[in-house]
PDB file of C-alpha atoms in Angstrom:
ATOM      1  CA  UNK A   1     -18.972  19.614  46.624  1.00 65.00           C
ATOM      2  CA  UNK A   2     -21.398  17.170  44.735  1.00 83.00           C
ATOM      3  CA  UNK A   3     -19.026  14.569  43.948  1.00 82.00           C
ATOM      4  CA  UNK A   4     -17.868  14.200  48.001  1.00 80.00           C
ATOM      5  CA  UNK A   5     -21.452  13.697  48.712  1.00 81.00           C
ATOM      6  CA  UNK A   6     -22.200  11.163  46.160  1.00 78.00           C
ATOM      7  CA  UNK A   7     -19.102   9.419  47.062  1.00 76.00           C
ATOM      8  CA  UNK A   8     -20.138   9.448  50.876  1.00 74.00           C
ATOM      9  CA  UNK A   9     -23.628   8.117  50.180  1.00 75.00           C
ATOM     10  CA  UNK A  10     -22.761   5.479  47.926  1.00 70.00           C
ATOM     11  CA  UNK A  11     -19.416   4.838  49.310  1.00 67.00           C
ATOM     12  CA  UNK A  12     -19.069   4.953  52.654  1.00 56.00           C
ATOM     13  CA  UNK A  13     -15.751   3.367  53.534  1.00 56.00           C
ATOM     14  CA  UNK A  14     -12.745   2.357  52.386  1.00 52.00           C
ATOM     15  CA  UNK A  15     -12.109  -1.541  51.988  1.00 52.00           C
ATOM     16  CA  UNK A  16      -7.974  -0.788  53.084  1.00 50.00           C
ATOM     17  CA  UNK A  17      -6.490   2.149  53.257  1.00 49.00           C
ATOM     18  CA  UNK A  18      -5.551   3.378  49.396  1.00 53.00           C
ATOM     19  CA  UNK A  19      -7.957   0.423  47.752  1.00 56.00           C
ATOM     20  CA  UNK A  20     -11.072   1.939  46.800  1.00 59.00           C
ATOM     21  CA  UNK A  21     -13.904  -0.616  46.660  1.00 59.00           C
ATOM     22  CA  UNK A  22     -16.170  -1.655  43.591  1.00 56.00           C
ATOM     23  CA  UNK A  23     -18.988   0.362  43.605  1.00 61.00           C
ATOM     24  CA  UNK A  24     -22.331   2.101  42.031  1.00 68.00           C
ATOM     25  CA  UNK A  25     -20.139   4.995  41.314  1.00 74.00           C
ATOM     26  CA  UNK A  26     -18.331   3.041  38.391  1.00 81.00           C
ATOM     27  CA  UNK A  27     -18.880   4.543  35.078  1.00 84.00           C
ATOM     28  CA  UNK A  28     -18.252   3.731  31.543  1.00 91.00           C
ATOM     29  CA  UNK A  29     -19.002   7.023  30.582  1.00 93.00           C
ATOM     30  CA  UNK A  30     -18.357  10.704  32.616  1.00 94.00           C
ATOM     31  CA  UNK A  31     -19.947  13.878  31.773  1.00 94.00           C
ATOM     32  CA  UNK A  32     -17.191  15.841  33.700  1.00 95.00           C
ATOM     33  CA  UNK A  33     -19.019  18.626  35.863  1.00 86.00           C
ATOM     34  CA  UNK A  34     -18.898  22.466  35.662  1.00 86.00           C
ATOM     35  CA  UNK A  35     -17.074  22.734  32.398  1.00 90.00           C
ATOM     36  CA  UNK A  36     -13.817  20.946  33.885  1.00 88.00           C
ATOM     37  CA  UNK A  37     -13.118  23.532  36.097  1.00 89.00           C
ATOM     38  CA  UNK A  38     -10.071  23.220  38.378  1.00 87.00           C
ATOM     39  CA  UNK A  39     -12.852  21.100  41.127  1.00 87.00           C
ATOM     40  CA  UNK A  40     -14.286  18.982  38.988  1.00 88.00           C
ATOM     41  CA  UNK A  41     -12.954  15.263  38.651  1.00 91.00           C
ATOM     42  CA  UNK A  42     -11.011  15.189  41.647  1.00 89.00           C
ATOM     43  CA  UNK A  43      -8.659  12.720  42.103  1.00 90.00           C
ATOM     44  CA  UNK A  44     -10.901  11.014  45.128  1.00 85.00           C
ATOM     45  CA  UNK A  45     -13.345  11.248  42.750  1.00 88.00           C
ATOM     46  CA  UNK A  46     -12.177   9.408  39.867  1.00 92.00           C
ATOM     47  CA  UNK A  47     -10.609   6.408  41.888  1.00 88.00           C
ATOM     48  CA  UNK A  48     -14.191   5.807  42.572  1.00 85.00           C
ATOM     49  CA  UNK A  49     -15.631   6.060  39.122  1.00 89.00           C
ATOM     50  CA  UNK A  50     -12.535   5.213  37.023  1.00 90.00           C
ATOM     51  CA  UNK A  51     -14.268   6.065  33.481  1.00 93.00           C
ATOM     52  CA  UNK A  52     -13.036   4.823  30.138  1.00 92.00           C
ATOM     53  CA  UNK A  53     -14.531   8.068  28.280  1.00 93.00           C
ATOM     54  CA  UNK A  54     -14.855  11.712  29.424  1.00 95.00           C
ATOM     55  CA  UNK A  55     -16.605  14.050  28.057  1.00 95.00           C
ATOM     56  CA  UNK A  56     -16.847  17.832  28.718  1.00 95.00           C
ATOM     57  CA  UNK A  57     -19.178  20.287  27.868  1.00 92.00           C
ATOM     58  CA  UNK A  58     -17.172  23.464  26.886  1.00 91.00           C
ATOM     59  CA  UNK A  59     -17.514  26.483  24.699  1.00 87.00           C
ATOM     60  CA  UNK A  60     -14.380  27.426  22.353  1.00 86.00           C
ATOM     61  CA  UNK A  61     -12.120  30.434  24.022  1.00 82.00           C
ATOM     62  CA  UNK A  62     -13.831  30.607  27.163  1.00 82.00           C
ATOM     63  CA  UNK A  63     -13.346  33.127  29.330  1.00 83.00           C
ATOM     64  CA  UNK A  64     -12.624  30.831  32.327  1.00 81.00           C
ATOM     65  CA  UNK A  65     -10.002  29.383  30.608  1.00 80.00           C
ATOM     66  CA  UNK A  66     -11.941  25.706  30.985  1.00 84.00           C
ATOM     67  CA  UNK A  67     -11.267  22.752  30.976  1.00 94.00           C
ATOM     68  CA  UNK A  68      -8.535  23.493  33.288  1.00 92.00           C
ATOM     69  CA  UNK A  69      -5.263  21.778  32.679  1.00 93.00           C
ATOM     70  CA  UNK A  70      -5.004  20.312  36.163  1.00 95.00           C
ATOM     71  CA  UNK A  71      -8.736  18.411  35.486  1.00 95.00           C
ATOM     72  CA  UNK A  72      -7.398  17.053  32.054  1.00 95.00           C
ATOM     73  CA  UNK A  73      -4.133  15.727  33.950  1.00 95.00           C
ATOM     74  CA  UNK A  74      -6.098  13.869  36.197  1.00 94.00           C
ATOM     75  CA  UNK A  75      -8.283  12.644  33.285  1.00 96.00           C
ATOM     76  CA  UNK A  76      -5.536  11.378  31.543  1.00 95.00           C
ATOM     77  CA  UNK A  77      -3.552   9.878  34.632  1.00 94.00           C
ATOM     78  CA  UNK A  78      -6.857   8.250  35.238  1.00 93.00           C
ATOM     79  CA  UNK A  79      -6.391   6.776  31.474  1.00 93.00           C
ATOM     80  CA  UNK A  80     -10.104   8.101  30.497  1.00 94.00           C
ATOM     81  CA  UNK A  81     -10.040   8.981  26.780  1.00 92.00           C
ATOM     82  CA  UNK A  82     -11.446  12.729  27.203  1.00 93.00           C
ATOM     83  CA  UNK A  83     -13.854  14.271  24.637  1.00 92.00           C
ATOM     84  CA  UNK A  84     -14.216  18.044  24.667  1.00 92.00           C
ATOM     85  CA  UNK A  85     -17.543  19.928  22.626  1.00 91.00           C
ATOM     86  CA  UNK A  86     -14.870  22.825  21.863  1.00 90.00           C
ATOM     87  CA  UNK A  87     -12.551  20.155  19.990  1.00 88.00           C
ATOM     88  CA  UNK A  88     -15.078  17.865  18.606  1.00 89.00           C
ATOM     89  CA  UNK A  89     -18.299  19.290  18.372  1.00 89.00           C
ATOM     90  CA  UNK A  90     -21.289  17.203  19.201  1.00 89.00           C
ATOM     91  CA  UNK A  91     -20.140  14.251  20.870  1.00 91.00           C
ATOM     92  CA  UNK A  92     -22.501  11.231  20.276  1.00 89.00           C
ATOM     93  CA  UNK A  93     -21.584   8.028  21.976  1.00 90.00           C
ATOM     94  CA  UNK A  94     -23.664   4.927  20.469  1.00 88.00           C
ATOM     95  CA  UNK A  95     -23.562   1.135  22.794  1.00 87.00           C
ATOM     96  CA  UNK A  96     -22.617  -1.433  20.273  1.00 82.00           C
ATOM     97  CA  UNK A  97     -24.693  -4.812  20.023  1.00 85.00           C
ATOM     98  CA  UNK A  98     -21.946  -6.289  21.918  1.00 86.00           C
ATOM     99  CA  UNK A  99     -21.575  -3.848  24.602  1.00 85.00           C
ATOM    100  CA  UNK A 100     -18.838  -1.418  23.786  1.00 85.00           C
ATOM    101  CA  UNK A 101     -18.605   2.012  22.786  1.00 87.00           C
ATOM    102  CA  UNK A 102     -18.122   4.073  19.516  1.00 87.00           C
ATOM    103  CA  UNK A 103     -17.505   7.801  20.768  1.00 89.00           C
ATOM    104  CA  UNK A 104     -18.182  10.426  17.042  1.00 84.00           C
ATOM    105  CA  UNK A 105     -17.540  13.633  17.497  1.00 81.00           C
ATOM    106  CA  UNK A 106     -19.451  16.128  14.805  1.00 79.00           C
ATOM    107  CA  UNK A 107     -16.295  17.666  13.897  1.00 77.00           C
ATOM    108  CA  UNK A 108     -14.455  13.961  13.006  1.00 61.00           C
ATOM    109  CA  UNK A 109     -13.677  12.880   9.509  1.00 53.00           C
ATOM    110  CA  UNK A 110     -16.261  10.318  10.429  1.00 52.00           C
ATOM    111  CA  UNK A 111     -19.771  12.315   9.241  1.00 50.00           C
ATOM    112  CA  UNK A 112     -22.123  12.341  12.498  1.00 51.00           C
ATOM    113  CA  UNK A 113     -25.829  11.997  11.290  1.00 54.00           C
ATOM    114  CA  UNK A 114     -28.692  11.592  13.500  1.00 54.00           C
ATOM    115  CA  UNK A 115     -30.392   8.212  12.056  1.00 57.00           C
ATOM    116  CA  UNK A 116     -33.723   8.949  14.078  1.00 57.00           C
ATOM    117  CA  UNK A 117     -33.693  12.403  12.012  1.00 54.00           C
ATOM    118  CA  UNK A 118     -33.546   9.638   8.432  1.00 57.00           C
ATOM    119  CA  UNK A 119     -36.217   7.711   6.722  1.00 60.00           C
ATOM    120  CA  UNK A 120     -36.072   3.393   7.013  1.00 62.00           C
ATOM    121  CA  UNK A 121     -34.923   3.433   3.440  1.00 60.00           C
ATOM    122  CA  UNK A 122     -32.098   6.254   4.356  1.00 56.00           C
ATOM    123  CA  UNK A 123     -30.891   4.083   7.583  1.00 57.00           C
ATOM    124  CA  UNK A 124     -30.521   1.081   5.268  1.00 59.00           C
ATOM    125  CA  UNK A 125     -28.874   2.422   2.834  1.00 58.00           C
ATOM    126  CA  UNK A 126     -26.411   3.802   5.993  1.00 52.00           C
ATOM    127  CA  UNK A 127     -25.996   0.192   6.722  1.00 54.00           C
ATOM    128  CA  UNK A 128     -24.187  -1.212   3.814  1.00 47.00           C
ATOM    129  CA  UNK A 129     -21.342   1.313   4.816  1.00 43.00           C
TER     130      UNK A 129
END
């Protein structure tokens, strides 16, 4: 499984038994792997990477039944706010001036517009929102 190797080449060891060590592997953001199927975001996994947002990449109705509900428990135990294409659409995530996040989802009561797609005048006229 991809996420045991990363975690062996990046992370090695364990500091103590139970505390998992700071390490490359932490992530603001996760794009949660094969749809959230039942083996993606293991537990072992996230205590490496403990991300804030997750966001998966599923169609509506799938047949596989995806994201699983076991992966979203884990998610949420992990407290990572989870974002999900089939519930929100188009999931943009923008990095404030100050560092933090703004997660829109194309189907939020918040309009999601791509400013690159607008003209200068268009983007400043966005600004005095």
């Amino acid at each position: 499984m991809e996420e045991n190797s990363l975690i062996n080449e990046y992370s090695p060891s364990l500091t103590e038994f139970g505390k998992y060590p700071s390490t490359i592997l932490n992530a603001d953001v996760l794009k949660v792997g094969h749809h959230g199927s039942d083996n993606s975001a293991t537990q072992y996994f996230l205590n490496y990477v403990r991300p804030s947002i997750s966001v998966i990449s599923v169609g509506i109705n799938n047949r596989n039944g995806h994201p699983t509900e076991n992966t979203l428990s884990r998610l949420e135990q992990a407290g990572s706010d989870i974002y999900r294409t089939d519930v929100h659409g188009t999931i943009k995530i923008c990095v404030n001036d100050n560092g933090s996040l703004t997660v829109v989802g194309q189907k939020s009561s918040t309009p999601w517009i791509d400013e690159n797609l607008l003209s200068s005048q268009q983007r400043n006229d966005l600004s005095s929102y």
